[in-house]
XYZ file of C-alpha atoms in Angstrom:
306
model
C 6.498 -6.939 23.230
C 6.089 -6.703 19.021
C 6.821 -10.036 17.048
C 9.849 -10.435 15.328
C 11.879 -7.573 17.092
C 11.350 -8.349 20.623
C 13.854 -6.199 21.558
C 13.561 -1.900 20.411
C 15.534 -0.921 23.704
C 18.466 0.200 21.196
C 16.299 2.347 18.688
C 15.762 5.717 19.481
C 11.993 5.888 18.618
C 10.659 2.551 19.236
C 7.164 3.832 18.110
C 8.179 4.862 14.699
C 8.150 0.939 13.751
C 5.501 -1.028 13.601
C 5.040 -4.815 13.672
C 2.272 -6.192 11.996
C 0.666 -8.256 14.853
C 0.672 -4.815 16.790
C -1.177 -3.165 14.287
C -4.016 -5.883 13.947
C -4.295 -5.966 17.121
C -4.911 -2.358 17.108
C -7.586 -1.802 14.242
C -10.228 0.141 15.000
C -8.601 2.452 17.652
C -10.075 5.388 17.533
C -7.012 7.711 17.083
C -5.671 5.273 14.385
C -5.004 6.252 10.677
C -3.549 3.919 8.850
C -2.246 5.509 5.002
C -1.341 3.183 2.201
C 1.267 5.431 0.316
C 1.805 2.650 -2.726
C 3.212 4.266 -5.917
C 4.644 2.747 -9.132
C 7.171 4.197 -11.211
C 6.667 2.837 -14.716
C 9.045 3.559 -17.413
C 8.334 6.994 -19.324
C 5.853 7.132 -21.997
C 7.891 7.365 -25.882
C 8.600 11.094 -26.194
C 8.925 12.380 -22.548
C 12.032 13.154 -21.249
C 10.835 12.761 -17.797
C 12.818 9.736 -15.798
C 9.999 7.664 -15.408
C 6.252 7.774 -15.487
C 4.523 8.101 -11.429
C 1.273 5.826 -11.320
C -0.417 5.763 -7.667
C -1.109 2.356 -6.657
C -4.614 3.268 -6.318
C -5.702 0.572 -8.446
C -4.396 -2.187 -5.832
C -5.696 -0.166 -3.094
C -9.322 -0.670 -4.138
C -8.512 -3.825 -4.443
C -7.356 -4.988 -1.324
C -5.859 -2.733 1.326
C -5.328 -3.040 5.611
C -8.678 -2.544 6.825
C -9.556 0.986 7.894
C -6.551 2.241 5.829
C -6.929 5.557 3.143
C -5.060 6.296 -0.083
C -2.543 8.650 -0.438
C -1.416 10.149 -4.091
C 2.079 11.189 -3.245
C 2.514 12.942 -6.355
C -0.952 14.011 -6.881
C -1.604 15.397 -3.045
C 1.650 16.163 -1.190
C 4.117 17.013 -4.112
C 5.025 20.202 -5.280
C 2.457 20.637 -8.400
C 4.721 23.748 -10.033
C 8.387 21.929 -10.453
C 8.704 18.950 -13.469
C 10.856 17.128 -10.913
C 8.879 14.394 -9.581
C 8.172 14.296 -5.723
C 8.944 17.737 -4.189
C 7.995 18.727 -1.022
C 5.009 20.890 -1.071
C 4.022 23.911 0.552
C 3.236 23.744 4.475
C -0.580 24.806 3.642
C -0.425 22.384 0.563
C 1.028 19.587 2.708
C -1.715 20.762 5.851
C -4.447 20.408 3.877
C -3.837 16.916 2.348
C -3.172 15.780 5.822
C -6.275 16.891 7.273
C -8.686 15.730 3.979
C -7.322 12.274 4.780
C -8.243 12.777 8.603
C -4.924 13.050 9.999
C -4.964 15.565 12.927
C -2.425 16.685 15.585
C -3.143 13.907 17.860
C -3.606 11.236 15.149
C -1.669 7.821 15.490
C -0.518 6.907 11.870
C 0.425 4.330 10.470
C 2.420 4.624 6.894
C 2.538 1.481 4.813
C 3.066 0.736 0.629
C 3.396 -2.313 -1.741
C 6.263 -2.951 -3.451
C 9.065 -0.855 -1.512
C 8.987 0.194 2.035
C 10.490 3.645 0.739
C 7.198 5.041 0.083
C 6.049 4.969 3.472
C 9.504 6.157 4.791
C 8.989 9.209 2.178
C 5.609 10.106 4.308
C 7.366 9.663 7.387
C 9.974 11.814 6.697
C 7.928 14.687 5.364
C 5.658 13.974 8.207
C 8.633 14.939 10.819
C 9.479 17.559 8.236
C 6.317 19.599 9.187
C 6.535 19.065 12.772
C 4.437 15.494 13.607
C 6.093 13.037 15.270
C 3.211 10.782 15.829
C 3.775 8.520 12.819
C 4.792 5.145 12.607
C 6.407 2.519 9.415
C 4.995 -1.074 8.750
C 7.482 -3.010 8.753
C 7.528 -5.118 6.096
C 4.263 -3.180 4.665
C 1.707 -5.055 2.300
C 3.262 -7.694 1.532
C 4.362 -8.987 5.197
C 1.133 -8.347 5.906
C -0.573 -10.844 2.987
C 2.326 -12.949 3.874
C 0.720 -13.860 7.124
C -2.726 -13.837 6.358
C -3.862 -10.728 7.851
C -7.250 -9.166 6.971
C -7.680 -7.255 4.203
C -10.449 -5.208 3.015
C -11.854 -3.762 -0.450
C -13.917 -1.424 0.886
C -12.299 2.557 1.202
C -11.259 3.627 4.538
C -12.939 6.672 5.517
C -12.162 9.469 8.183
C -13.852 12.870 9.020
C -11.549 15.694 7.745
C -9.758 17.386 10.522
C -7.266 20.363 11.051
C -3.533 19.703 10.735
C -0.995 21.843 11.929
C 1.979 22.030 9.687
C 5.172 23.708 11.772
C 8.099 22.902 9.122
C 11.112 22.095 10.938
C 14.140 23.855 8.975
C 17.054 21.469 7.497
C 15.303 18.665 6.594
C 14.891 19.334 2.704
C 17.781 20.968 0.926
C 18.363 22.165 -2.660
C 21.757 21.745 -4.929
C 22.793 25.270 -4.162
C 22.984 23.876 -0.376
C 24.787 20.519 -1.355
C 27.277 22.366 -3.473
C 28.632 24.139 -0.579
C 29.062 21.521 1.617
C 31.288 19.373 -1.063
C 34.656 20.305 0.824
C 33.451 20.293 4.317
C 35.107 17.161 6.071
C 32.057 17.353 8.529
C 29.469 16.666 6.351
C 29.064 13.255 4.070
C 27.035 12.840 0.666
C 25.291 9.315 0.974
C 24.271 7.891 -2.040
C 21.230 5.368 -1.851
C 21.283 4.086 -5.288
C 22.308 0.756 -6.466
C 26.197 0.459 -6.954
C 25.966 0.614 -10.775
C 24.621 3.877 -10.725
C 26.696 4.894 -8.198
C 29.318 4.316 -10.288
C 27.858 5.554 -13.296
C 28.069 2.721 -15.109
C 25.653 2.580 -18.054
C 23.072 5.010 -19.050
C 20.926 6.840 -16.229
C 17.573 7.960 -16.379
C 18.026 11.259 -14.057
C 20.384 12.379 -17.197
C 24.709 12.376 -16.494
C 25.629 9.004 -15.104
C 27.349 9.680 -11.473
C 26.961 10.925 -7.864
C 27.653 13.821 -6.645
C 31.874 14.094 -5.903
C 32.478 12.446 -2.798
C 29.862 10.555 -2.214
C 29.500 7.194 -0.258
C 26.843 4.291 -1.212
C 24.867 2.849 0.830
C 22.221 1.700 -0.856
C 18.731 1.404 0.088
C 18.401 -2.317 -1.138
C 20.831 -3.282 1.724
C 19.220 -1.638 4.431
C 15.932 -4.209 3.360
C 15.627 -7.702 4.131
C 15.394 -9.497 0.936
C 13.003 -12.594 2.424
C 10.275 -9.955 3.606
C 10.874 -6.295 3.021
C 11.436 -5.388 6.319
C 14.298 -3.141 7.660
C 17.615 -5.152 8.601
C 18.350 -5.347 12.299
C 19.541 -1.976 13.536
C 23.113 -3.333 14.462
C 23.445 -4.297 10.994
C 22.314 -0.614 9.746
C 24.720 0.649 11.737
C 27.283 -1.366 10.200
C 26.920 -0.521 7.084
C 26.873 3.042 7.732
C 29.864 3.167 9.598
C 31.311 0.807 7.094
C 30.860 3.276 4.676
C 32.272 6.789 6.966
C 29.038 7.934 8.187
C 29.558 8.466 11.517
C 26.955 10.461 14.149
C 29.188 13.114 14.484
C 28.733 14.154 10.626
C 26.090 16.344 8.779
C 24.614 13.444 6.347
C 23.225 14.636 3.475
C 21.084 11.775 1.347
C 20.395 11.808 -1.956
C 19.314 8.851 -4.719
C 17.087 9.753 -7.816
C 14.055 11.429 -6.675
C 14.190 11.704 -3.069
C 12.635 8.337 -1.738
C 15.000 5.478 -1.386
C 16.973 7.735 0.342
C 14.447 8.084 3.269
C 15.380 4.173 4.228
C 18.738 5.152 5.383
C 17.119 8.552 6.821
C 14.684 6.137 8.895
C 17.110 4.043 9.907
C 20.177 6.426 10.802
C 17.499 8.696 12.953
C 16.909 5.252 14.849
C 20.342 4.519 15.833
C 20.887 8.139 17.098
C 21.879 10.468 14.403
C 20.673 13.787 14.671
C 22.131 15.875 11.818
C 19.753 14.726 8.989
C 19.515 15.916 5.641
C 17.699 14.998 2.582
C 18.336 16.366 -0.896
C 15.072 16.394 -2.224
C 15.876 17.227 -6.359
C 18.256 14.804 -5.679
C 20.148 12.818 -9.111
C 16.879 13.749 -11.175
C 17.735 17.671 -10.304
C 21.732 17.420 -9.732
C 22.685 15.271 -12.910
C 20.471 17.696 -15.204
C 22.356 20.455 -14.477
C 25.590 20.896 -16.537
C 27.368 23.468 -14.145
C 27.243 20.957 -10.953
C 29.711 18.368 -10.878
C 29.218 14.783 -11.109
C 31.461 11.948 -10.479
C 32.020 8.036 -12.056
C 34.059 5.134 -11.777
C 35.860 3.946 -8.271
C 36.551 6.070 -5.388
C 39.779 6.822 -3.983
C 40.758 3.647 -2.161
C 38.083 1.403 -4.110
C 38.851 -1.027 -7.019
């Protein structure tokens, strides 16, 4: 049994969600690899046309972290360095090298956590799955919940011996704007925007370029899928209701997006657990779409909305 969620029987993959008490009891297990994925988005420097400035959470990790955890710089080590877009998925070779350097091998049991928002952990969870690795879990509530419960924290850096990680990319996990454009009129597909409602409606300026959404998108903000009291996931039945109310049913092909392909993975994690099998992430998201004047964009209430 896990603290706080005694019944995980409805979860498709119960092992992909880990409670803080369960992790504490497992500290020191030889196959365990704990990874701090914390990243911060800060205002861009004056004159910089980037939507934000990416700051790895290394300073916070150096001050205090879960015992044994290693730090992962998402932008610096597991993102494509050859594009101006942030957080784009890298080559399989680059990803495998980064995982191996952290000590993550094919037989490791990985636990991912982050401070500030669970979305950084779910992003890495999605990437691991995209590269064929299914032995990763997200720590429910992340660093804040761990600290609030008074669990142990160290400042000494974690270290695991480098190993070989075998990247086995799965097709369709990441898609580009050309793919999204081809599915706009497909009734079997649904575009899901994870940003806040004001950004979905295109109200006010957008840091990604043109305000608005991909035409026909529905809105399930990532924030609604997390408990505001502790940052943990909402119960699975609540996640199911929120998605079904938006018209997202298991028979449809889900293309999730947000601003930069990060917060959309919160919804993807829960949809996976709900048994949805046709899931895709538009990696470039609005950071890519809104910058291209040749791609359509939509603002204001959708049909049937007020």
